[in-house]
Amino acid sequence: MEHNSIHKTIVGVAASALVFGALWIHRIKSRKQISRQCQVNRDDERENYINSILYTGDQNCIDIIRMQPLSFFNLCDILTRNNFLQSTRSMNVKEQVIIFLHIIGHNVRFRVIGSRYYRSIETIHRYFRIVLRAIMKLYKLAIRLPDESTPPEIINNSRFYPYFKDCVGALDGTHIRASVPPNIQGRFRSRKGGTTQNVLAAIKFDLKFLYVLAGWEGSAHDSRILTDALTRPRGFSIPEGKYYLADAGYGIRNGIISPYRGVRYHLKEFSNHRPENAKELFNLRHSSLRTTVERVFGILKKRFRVLDAEPFWDFQTQIDIVLACTIIHNHIMGVDPNDIINEGMYEEPEPYSITSMLTQREEREEAREWASKRDEIAEAMWIDYININM
């Protein structure tokens, strides 16, 4: 009897299991089928996006990375050939450079870029630093002081030649927004408000940078920054007998010729408000030639939006980014001087008059030799101007 009892128990348990199983299968079948989304192949999506930037037209490439494909591939080649940048197991050179250019071109946060390229924030941050260091190594190759020859932009223009035959470039400063600790913000506050770094640059008339010094406080005077540049080891130097054009803030000194103070500065040579004397004519043509600097700064800031936005890096990185942007600018101008991004990126200001007076102290500081040279240029220019327009 005991054996029959055990047998019945086993049969009962098995029957219950079968019934439970049947009920479970029925419930599963009666459920609505839930469709699963296909998983994104990140590698394929990333590659497709990069290809869409580089191979769907120059304008699309310019819109995203601020240069044409020709300049981009040439930049990658230079970085690789000089062993400044190499592909890794996780990211090739092409992607590294595209991500860097995308960030500085549009001031995009690492989080947003990471999402777009299917990369982690840590990966984006790491490769941004790697590419920045690589670009900085190009400084000596891309930014060079001029030789002693007269620039073709002067030789080929009768308004400037032979008067400015010894001029090798133009000099000016610009303010770039800066983020610094509260305890030193006062030193970085510029006259227009906000914290900035004051960047000194020498420019060729073909729109290339010849020298760049970044990192000075926004409150620093232009002439003080220039003095620092001239006294640095392997810093800024001016060939013997040559000079740069600069605005009135730099004064006239050895190798620097500024406009006459207390004289109308912006006029129109061919209008009803023509220059009335040698100094006005000199200031007019000095301004026409020197606006190259303002044009380059305008192009630079519109090409790289990172320069016109609140920085989110440490200050040394902010300095390096400014230099990197000037290096890339020179690279583009060297590979593709007719880059369409330069068209319409800078609008020359409307003519106006400047009549700021020269103080006694500033008069004493003017270098007599170069003031005399300026007078000679102005007089020769005025004599020719009168003869032509008589």
C-alpha positions as a printed NumPy array, in Angstrom:
array([[  0.   ,   0.   ,   0.   ],
       [  2.838,   2.287,   0.803],
       [  4.254,   1.736,  -2.679],
       [  0.895,   2.646,  -4.308],
       [  0.67 ,   5.809,  -2.185],
       [  4.11 ,   7.01 ,  -3.351],
       [  3.234,   6.195,  -6.94 ],
       [  0.003,   8.237,  -6.747],
       [  1.9  ,  11.184,  -5.231],
       [  4.467,  11.195,  -8.041],
       [  1.738,  10.963, -10.684],
       [ -0.116,  13.868,  -9.043],
       [  2.978,  16.094,  -8.964],
       [  3.748,  15.309, -12.614],
       [  0.184,  16.057, -13.636],
       [  0.284,  19.385, -11.782],
       [  3.553,  20.28 , -13.489],
       [  2.081,  19.503, -16.89 ],
       [ -0.989,  21.612, -16.19 ],
       [  1.139,  24.535, -14.913],
       [  3.389,  24.292, -17.93 ],
       [  0.448,  24.306, -20.309],
       [ -1.036,  27.348, -18.591],
       [  2.344,  29.193, -18.747],
       [  2.756,  28.475, -22.464],
       [ -0.786,  29.699, -23.074],
       [ -0.074,  32.968, -21.23 ],
       [  3.092,  33.575, -23.227],
       [  1.307,  32.963, -26.522],
       [ -1.541,  35.25 , -25.525],
       [  0.803,  38.172, -24.845],
       [  1.191,  40.858, -27.482],
       [  4.455,  40.576, -29.282],
       [  6.775,  43.511, -28.396],
       [  9.108,  44.485, -31.224],
       [ 12.699,  45.217, -30.266],
       [ 14.607,  48.064, -31.844],
       [ 17.658,  47.066, -33.807],
       [ 20.882,  47.884, -32.033],
       [ 22.905,  50.717, -33.63 ],
       [ 26.201,  49.668, -35.137],
       [ 28.256,  52.512, -33.712],
       [ 31.29 ,  51.916, -35.902],
       [ 29.208,  52.024, -39.07 ],
       [ 27.244,  55.091, -37.963],
       [ 30.423,  56.907, -37.032],
       [ 32.102,  56.07 , -40.331],
       [ 29.026,  57.111, -42.306],
       [ 28.897,  60.465, -40.522],
       [ 32.596,  61.173, -41.104],
       [ 32.234,  60.241, -44.78 ],
       [ 29.23 ,  62.541, -45.081],
       [ 31.428,  65.406, -43.874],
       [ 34.324,  64.718, -46.21 ],
       [ 32.692,  63.4  , -49.358],
       [ 29.352,  65.17 , -49.867],
       [ 30.607,  68.53 , -51.077],
       [ 33.011,  71.264, -50.031],
       [ 30.332,  73.414, -48.428],
       [ 29.179,  70.674, -46.066],
       [ 32.769,  70.049, -45.037],
       [ 33.312,  73.764, -44.399],
       [ 30.093,  73.965, -42.389],
       [ 31.24 ,  71.213, -40.002],
       [ 35.037,  71.441, -39.733],
       [ 35.608,  74.961, -41.138],
       [ 37.834,  73.948, -44.048],
       [ 37.606,  72.183, -47.379],
       [ 38.529,  68.484, -47.748],
       [ 41.762,  69.413, -49.548],
       [ 43.042,  71.325, -46.518],
       [ 41.82 ,  68.643, -44.117],
       [ 43.581,  65.72 , -45.808],
       [ 46.731,  67.791, -46.222],
       [ 46.686,  68.63 , -42.511],
       [ 46.311,  64.951, -41.58 ],
       [ 49.182,  64.088, -43.903],
       [ 51.511,  66.705, -42.367],
       [ 50.718,  65.591, -38.815],
       [ 51.303,  61.935, -39.707],
       [ 54.396,  62.479, -41.852],
       [ 56.106,  64.466, -39.088],
       [ 55.103,  61.833, -36.544],
       [ 53.136,  64.406, -34.534],
       [ 49.963,  62.304, -34.614],
       [ 49.34 ,  58.598, -35.172],
       [ 46.33 ,  56.317, -35.463],
       [ 45.541,  54.109, -32.474],
       [ 43.618,  50.872, -32.103],
       [ 40.496,  52.783, -31.13 ],
       [ 40.691,  55.901, -33.331],
       [ 42.414,  56.751, -36.618],
       [ 44.045,  60.1  , -37.418],
       [ 41.167,  61.202, -39.645],
       [ 38.613,  60.88 , -36.859],
       [ 40.916,  62.455, -34.27 ],
       [ 41.416,  65.575, -36.371],
       [ 37.758,  65.853, -37.42 ],
       [ 36.604,  65.747, -33.797],
       [ 39.141,  68.422, -32.813],
       [ 38.131,  70.714, -35.676],
       [ 34.43 ,  70.179, -34.971],
       [ 34.935,  71.28 , -31.36 ],
       [ 36.978,  74.436, -32.026],
       [ 34.937,  75.356, -35.084],
       [ 31.65 ,  75.466, -33.192],
       [ 32.633,  75.489, -29.497],
       [ 30.802,  72.189, -29.019],
       [ 30.91 ,  70.518, -25.608],
       [ 32.605,  67.157, -25.24 ],
       [ 29.317,  65.546, -24.215],
       [ 27.593,  66.621, -27.432],
       [ 30.518,  65.534, -29.602],
       [ 30.696,  62.211, -27.786],
       [ 27.052,  61.554, -28.553],
       [ 27.461,  62.501, -32.217],
       [ 30.52 ,  60.323, -32.786],
       [ 29.441,  57.481, -30.467],
       [ 32.384,  58.008, -28.14 ],
       [ 32.641,  58.451, -24.387],
       [ 33.327,  61.895, -22.922],
       [ 36.633,  60.591, -21.555],
       [ 37.687,  59.441, -25.041],
       [ 36.768,  62.775, -26.628],
       [ 38.648,  64.675, -23.919],
       [ 41.752,  62.49 , -24.254],
       [ 42.003,  62.753, -28.034],
       [ 41.268,  66.482, -27.992],
       [ 44.379,  66.934, -25.86 ],
       [ 46.396,  64.641, -28.111],
       [ 45.484,  66.565, -31.269],
       [ 46.023,  69.938, -29.575],
       [ 49.573,  68.938, -28.625],
       [ 50.184,  67.727, -32.178],
       [ 48.935,  70.991, -33.728],
       [ 51.152,  73.019, -31.378],
       [ 54.188,  71.204, -32.76 ],
       [ 53.367,  72.719, -36.169],
       [ 53.955,  76.285, -34.951],
       [ 57.519,  76.551, -36.255],
       [ 56.478,  75.066, -39.6  ],
       [ 53.338,  77.149, -40.1  ],
       [ 54.163,  80.525, -38.5  ],
       [ 57.425,  82.119, -39.563],
       [ 58.882,  85.61 , -39.44 ],
       [ 59.261,  87.273, -42.855],
       [ 62.343,  87.693, -44.992],
       [ 63.537,  91.146, -46.03 ],
       [ 61.84 ,  91.263, -49.433],
       [ 59.044,  93.73 , -50.147],
       [ 55.652,  91.997, -50.096],
       [ 54.009,  91.687, -53.529],
       [ 50.85 ,  93.304, -52.158],
       [ 52.909,  96.51 , -51.796],
       [ 54.998,  96.22 , -54.961],
       [ 51.928,  95.695, -57.124],
       [ 49.981,  98.678, -55.775],
       [ 50.992, 102.211, -56.774],
       [ 49.273, 103.622, -53.68 ],
       [ 51.779, 101.804, -51.48 ],
       [ 54.904, 101.455, -53.588],
       [ 57.603, 102.718, -53.306],
       [ 56.549, 104.516, -50.123],
       [ 56.123, 101.387, -47.993],
       [ 58.859,  99.335, -49.689],
       [ 60.534,  98.593, -46.331],
       [ 57.306,  97.463, -44.67 ],
       [ 57.151,  93.699, -44.021],
       [ 53.795,  93.393, -42.272],
       [ 51.241,  94.84 , -39.883],
       [ 50.956,  94.519, -36.128],
       [ 47.977,  94.61 , -33.787],
       [ 46.342,  92.98 , -30.799],
       [ 42.953,  91.431, -30.219],
       [ 41.018,  90.358, -27.148],
       [ 39.889,  86.747, -26.761],
       [ 37.459,  85.793, -24.   ],
       [ 39.192,  84.168, -21.044],
       [ 38.117,  82.218, -17.984],
       [ 40.404,  82.72 , -14.985],
       [ 40.176,  82.228, -11.188],
       [ 38.313,  84.996,  -9.286],
       [ 41.451,  86.205,  -7.498],
       [ 43.084,  87.375, -10.771],
       [ 40.029,  88.424, -12.753],
       [ 40.788,  92.104, -12.18 ],
       [ 43.991,  91.871, -14.221],
       [ 42.184,  90.158, -17.099],
       [ 39.283,  92.584, -17.274],
       [ 39.447,  94.555, -20.515],
       [ 38.258,  98.107, -21.159],
       [ 35.07 ,  96.769, -22.753],
       [ 34.256,  94.621, -19.729],
       [ 34.583,  90.884, -19.251],
       [ 37.757,  88.883, -18.748],
       [ 39.959,  88.473, -21.812],
       [ 43.466,  87.562, -22.858],
       [ 45.231,  90.14 , -25.006],
       [ 46.769,  88.485, -28.066],
       [ 49.509,  90.204, -30.081],
       [ 49.937,  89.214, -33.718],
       [ 52.08 ,  90.225, -36.665],
       [ 50.389,  89.644, -40.027],
       [ 51.582,  89.39 , -43.623],
       [ 49.537,  91.089, -46.293],
       [ 48.665,  87.675, -47.749],
       [ 46.556,  87.121, -44.582],
       [ 49.028,  84.824, -42.806],
       [ 50.294,  85.126, -39.254],
       [ 53.996,  85.897, -38.884],
       [ 54.114,  85.859, -35.079],
       [ 51.608,  85.314, -32.273],
       [ 51.941,  85.956, -28.537],
       [ 48.922,  84.863, -26.483],
       [ 48.21 ,  84.82 , -22.755],
       [ 48.64 ,  88.434, -21.673],
       [ 46.046,  89.911, -19.317],
       [ 43.197,  91.808, -20.933],
       [ 44.138,  94.98 , -19.037],
       [ 47.735,  95.005, -20.366],
       [ 48.668,  97.874, -22.692],
       [ 49.572,  96.979, -26.269],
       [ 53.005,  98.622, -26.097],
       [ 53.899,  96.629, -22.983],
       [ 53.03 ,  93.353, -24.726],
       [ 55.096,  94.354, -27.756],
       [ 58.094,  95.105, -25.532],
       [ 57.76 ,  91.648, -23.991],
       [ 57.598,  90.025, -27.45 ],
       [ 60.723,  91.878, -28.621],
       [ 62.761,  90.953, -25.55 ],
       [ 61.885,  87.263, -25.361],
       [ 64.563,  84.735, -26.364],
       [ 63.706,  83.569, -29.908],
       [ 60.72 ,  85.893, -29.781],
       [ 59.542,  88.583, -32.159],
       [ 62.249,  90.279, -34.226],
       [ 62.262,  92.91 , -36.97 ],
       [ 64.833,  92.8  , -39.799],
       [ 67.313,  95.688, -39.788],
       [ 65.922,  98.696, -41.642],
       [ 62.461,  97.124, -41.981],
       [ 59.295,  97.975, -40.102],
       [ 55.723,  96.977, -39.29 ],
       [ 52.655,  99.174, -39.453],
       [ 50.79 ,  99.479, -36.151],
       [ 47.978, 101.558, -34.705],
       [ 48.475, 104.615, -32.514],
       [ 48.41 , 102.553, -29.311],
       [ 51.884, 101.204, -30.024],
       [ 53.467, 104.589, -30.674],
       [ 56.338, 105.037, -33.092],
       [ 59.514, 103.187, -32.16 ],
       [ 62.34 , 101.247, -33.706],
       [ 60.81 ,  99.079, -36.451],
       [ 57.243, 100.252, -35.751],
       [ 55.483, 103.022, -37.666],
       [ 52.121, 104.222, -36.372],
       [ 49.815, 106.894, -37.858],
       [ 50.039, 110.563, -36.995],
       [ 48.058, 111.43 , -33.906],
       [ 45.716, 114.375, -33.818],
       [ 45.176, 113.951, -37.567],
       [ 42.127, 112.659, -39.386],
       [ 42.75 , 108.945, -39.813],
       [ 39.982, 107.322, -41.877],
       [ 39.105, 109.146, -45.056],
       [ 38.308, 108.173, -48.629],
       [ 40.944, 108.884, -51.222],
       [ 38.485, 109.13 , -54.086],
       [ 35.533, 111.057, -52.68 ],
       [ 34.479, 114.562, -51.675],
       [ 36.426, 114.152, -48.405],
       [ 39.9  , 113.708, -49.785],
       [ 43.102, 114.17 , -47.766],
       [ 44.119, 117.809, -47.458],
       [ 47.768, 117.408, -46.509],
       [ 50.628, 114.896, -46.34 ],
       [ 49.758, 113.62 , -42.863],
       [ 46.144, 112.904, -43.762],
       [ 47.183, 111.063, -46.915],
       [ 49.728, 109.029, -44.968],
       [ 47.154, 108.081, -42.343],
       [ 44.68 , 107.067, -45.033],
       [ 47.068, 104.726, -46.835],
       [ 48.549, 103.481, -43.578],
       [ 45.024, 102.511, -42.518],
       [ 44.229, 100.852, -45.863],
       [ 47.305,  98.654, -45.592],
       [ 47.049,  97.929, -41.87 ],
       [ 43.415,  96.778, -41.989],
       [ 44.832,  93.415, -43.126],
       [ 45.291,  92.655, -39.43 ],
       [ 41.688,  93.407, -38.584],
       [ 40.536,  91.317, -41.514],
       [ 42.588,  88.316, -40.383],
       [ 41.294,  88.593, -36.814],
       [ 37.745,  88.769, -38.162],
       [ 38.24 ,  85.662, -40.3  ],
       [ 39.884,  83.784, -37.439],
       [ 37.082,  84.442, -34.958],
       [ 34.343,  83.548, -37.426],
       [ 36.096,  80.4  , -38.573],
       [ 36.733,  79.171, -35.025],
       [ 33.768,  79.999, -32.806],
       [ 35.635,  78.727, -29.783],
       [ 37.504,  82.058, -29.763],
       [ 34.337,  84.07 , -29.253],
       [ 32.718,  81.994, -26.502],
       [ 33.141,  81.462, -22.759],
       [ 36.019,  78.96 , -22.381],
       [ 35.63 ,  75.802, -20.304],
       [ 39.316,  74.776, -20.166],
       [ 42.159,  75.73 , -17.857],
       [ 43.953,  78.929, -18.841],
       [ 47.035,  77.302, -20.379],
       [ 44.762,  75.276, -22.643],
       [ 42.958,  78.505, -23.597],
       [ 46.307,  79.957, -24.701],
       [ 47.188,  76.822, -26.668],
       [ 43.814,  76.838, -28.421],
       [ 44.369,  80.427, -29.619],
       [ 47.762,  79.444, -31.025],
       [ 46.339,  76.264, -32.567],
       [ 43.665,  78.289, -34.383],
       [ 46.309,  80.618, -35.869],
       [ 48.407,  77.612, -36.944],
       [ 45.438,  75.982, -38.68 ],
       [ 44.531,  79.303, -40.301],
       [ 48.03 ,  79.582, -41.782],
       [ 47.851,  75.975, -42.939],
       [ 44.594,  76.654, -44.789],
       [ 45.957,  79.834, -46.38 ],
       [ 49.032,  77.919, -47.53 ],
       [ 47.15 ,  74.98 , -49.043],
       [ 44.045,  76.767, -50.275],
       [ 44.485,  80.576, -50.278],
       [ 41.178,  80.998, -52.114],
       [ 39.24 ,  79.093, -49.461],
       [ 35.655,  80.285, -49.866],
       [ 35.228,  80.672, -46.112],
       [ 37.281,  83.877, -46.364],
       [ 34.701,  85.492, -48.616],
       [ 32.293,  87.724, -46.746],
       [ 33.782,  86.887, -43.355],
       [ 35.078,  90.359, -42.679],
       [ 33.431,  93.699, -43.27 ],
       [ 35.637,  96.758, -43.276],
       [ 34.389,  99.4  , -40.831],
       [ 32.835, 102.586, -42.105],
       [ 35.259, 105.515, -42.408],
       [ 35.485, 107.715, -39.341],
       [ 37.776, 110.333, -37.867],
       [ 40.244, 109.93 , -35.016],
       [ 41.571, 113.111, -33.437],
       [ 43.132, 111.858, -30.196],
       [ 45.892, 114.219, -29.046],
       [ 49.451, 113.232, -28.256],
       [ 50.56 , 113.886, -24.661],
       [ 53.949, 115.423, -23.839],
       [ 55.142, 112.122, -22.398],
       [ 54.152, 110.227, -25.55 ],
       [ 55.914, 112.844, -27.671],
       [ 59.134, 112.279, -25.737],
       [ 58.819, 108.521, -26.157],
       [ 58.563, 108.653, -29.95 ],
       [ 61.72 , 107.501, -31.667],
       [ 63.016, 110.504, -33.589],
       [ 64.646, 108.422, -36.308],
       [ 61.44 , 106.597, -37.173],
       [ 59.315, 109.713, -36.829],
       [ 61.62 , 111.315, -39.388],
       [ 61.249, 108.272, -41.652],
       [ 57.487, 108.57 , -41.404],
       [ 57.718, 112.254, -42.396],
       [ 59.819, 111.365, -45.437],
       [ 57.293, 108.751, -46.56 ],
       [ 54.379, 111.155, -46.052],
       [ 56.05 , 113.984, -47.997],
       [ 57.023, 111.756, -50.948],
       [ 53.518, 110.313, -51.028],
       [ 51.923, 113.776, -50.919],
       [ 54.09 , 115.218, -53.71 ],
       [ 53.168, 112.343, -56.043],
       [ 49.511, 112.615, -55.036],
       [ 49.418, 116.355, -55.837],
       [ 51.142, 115.846, -59.166],
       [ 48.68 , 113.166, -60.22 ],
       [ 45.581, 115.061, -59.105],
       [ 46.56 , 118.546, -60.312]])
